[in-house]
Amino acid sequence: MKWSLYKNKEYLKPFLFSNGKSQLDIVKEVIDAAKEGNKIIFIHGFCGTGKSAVALNIAKELGRTSIVVPVKALQNQYFEDYTNKYHINKNNDEKLKISILFGRQNFECTFTDEMADNIFLPCTIDVNYKENEKRLFEYVKKNPFVSAEDFDDYKKVRRMSVAPACLSWSPVLPADFEVTMLDDAEPLMYEAVNGKYIYYKRGGNCPYYNQYQSYIDADVIIFNSMKYELENAIGRKPKTEVEIIDECDEFLDNLSNEKIINLNMLQSKLGFFSSKYKDNKIIPEIYELVSDMIKNSDKFIENEEIFLLKETKVKNLMTYFFNYTISHMIMNDEEDYLFNVYSNLESFKPYTEETYVVFSRNKRDEIIVKLIMVNLERKLKEFLDKNKTFVMMSGTIHSRKVLENIFGIKKYKIIEAEVKEIGKRNRIRLGKEKDFNHIYLKKEGSREEYLRALSDCINKAKKPVLIHVNAFKDLPSDYECSKYNLDIKSREKLINEQMDDKTGEMIQRFKNREIDILYSTKCNRGVDFPGDMCNSIVFTKFPYADRSSLFWRILSKTNKKDADVFYFDKARREAIQRSFRGVRSKDDKVDILSPDMRVLEFFG
């Protein structure tokens, strides 16, 4: 076994860690552990481990691999590093083929000059919306596999009626799904976690659909965690020899499986489907069920009641959606809202006995059903059962108690990589710090006191400064900025900025020194600001999770003792990870500031 990492043609030797091990030693230990039959293998390594290179060398040895990253920034880092700077050679000296799956918003459409997430493209347009009628017929005319004369009513239009108008549209469908057109496609079959799937590869050069070629021939497929969960849930993810989870503690923390269904939107879609598929007797029944759920939801919303799924009509909704006729009708159109509902319900299918349901209203006064499953042990088991070996990498692994009592991980192996914390973090006290917990903040005048202390930290921090916003409510509102004459960013402005910034432009501007203050709720993981790129880090609060959230309320109710251990363990790991954003090597140093005394005490 040999190490492989090249920058252009230059061979890069494996790092040597403070414990005497090298990156190659870690790879060898993982391979041995996998051969011994260990299902879960942890790599514990702080900054300086070079986890991405270790992961790819493991892939080189074990075979086809899925790599899962929690945030887009880390996915972008893999893309930048291993498509431009570095490469790995397989044992036959061919380059390791690495593919990264990105969302539509990252690509330009080749059918029009719009971005690929535009909602009016042949592959995305709502085929069940009357206002789209004119566009739908335009696409029908461009579809080489149908005759426009057969469509005298837009209700006859299906996804297959319009999407082939774009020569690049190349869907991925279950092998048993009958496709009666796409004669120009090359059907490429692969083994997925739930059976066989076919990638219908057509002509054209759409970068979004072309990336699914990776399901056929890539050595390594890199998913973000949301895409990984979805592809596993619907059974479309290719079978691989090993799953490597980067920032694994974040991945495990987010296994709670919380989804929402907009009942009003669902009712609207079903109403149209009922008129479109007049011969189907089940759709009107589903429509009546959803209408009844909407009608009787007010009393549940008013009392903020939490129900077990099996006690509600959501269970009946699941039964309808998993009917073979209905599911096959929906499965061929992943852009439709009904597919979204189906995939959400599918993710709870094995857990109907322990899924909870809450009803609420959104800002548009629509009825929302929130489903949540807090048994993280069972959710993890779903991934474990569908896949072979898991390699979990992080500098902040959960405590043994949390791994065993929350996730049910009793048998596992931990391999130590670089475990010595690097760099220096300096606490800066300004004199206004207090324990701004939720009890203190109920006192009169405490909100103004907190905001002024936060403003003091931000204005006196050595620039460039990264501001970890634990929750939007930690920032002042526009009104508070005006009332207290504060010159820091309001929460409304940050919310709008982050909604508009889909590609991480603000992070890049901060890295390029175009701005010297970066407010963010998204820089907890996978974003590096080495050297003097970041001189100070401000924590708005100690990173405790919101205990009033549905997940923590239910977990505390069902498993109080273990929930408390998990809660404090998560906060500890988050604080360490957030400080790492500005400390990436032994020479790095960063100032830590916060109005919250608990932050300074933690780093003391």
Coordinates of C-alpha atoms in Angstrom, one line a residue, residues 261-265 301 358-370:
I261 CA -45.7 19.4 4.5
N262 CA -47.8 22.3 3.4
L263 CA -51.4 21.0 3.5
N264 CA -52.8 23.9 1.5
M265 CA -50.3 23.4 -1.3
I301 CA -52.5 24.7 16.5
V358 CA -47.2 19.2 15.1
F359 CA -49.6 21.4 13.3
S360 CA -48.9 25.2 12.7
R361 CA -49.6 28.1 10.4
N362 CA -47.0 29.8 8.2
K363 CA -46.8 33.5 7.4
R364 CA -49.2 33.1 4.5
D365 CA -51.7 31.5 7.0
E366 CA -51.3 28.1 5.4
I367 CA -51.5 24.9 7.4
I368 CA -48.2 23.2 8.0
V369 CA -47.6 19.7 9.3
K370 CA -44.2 19.2 10.8

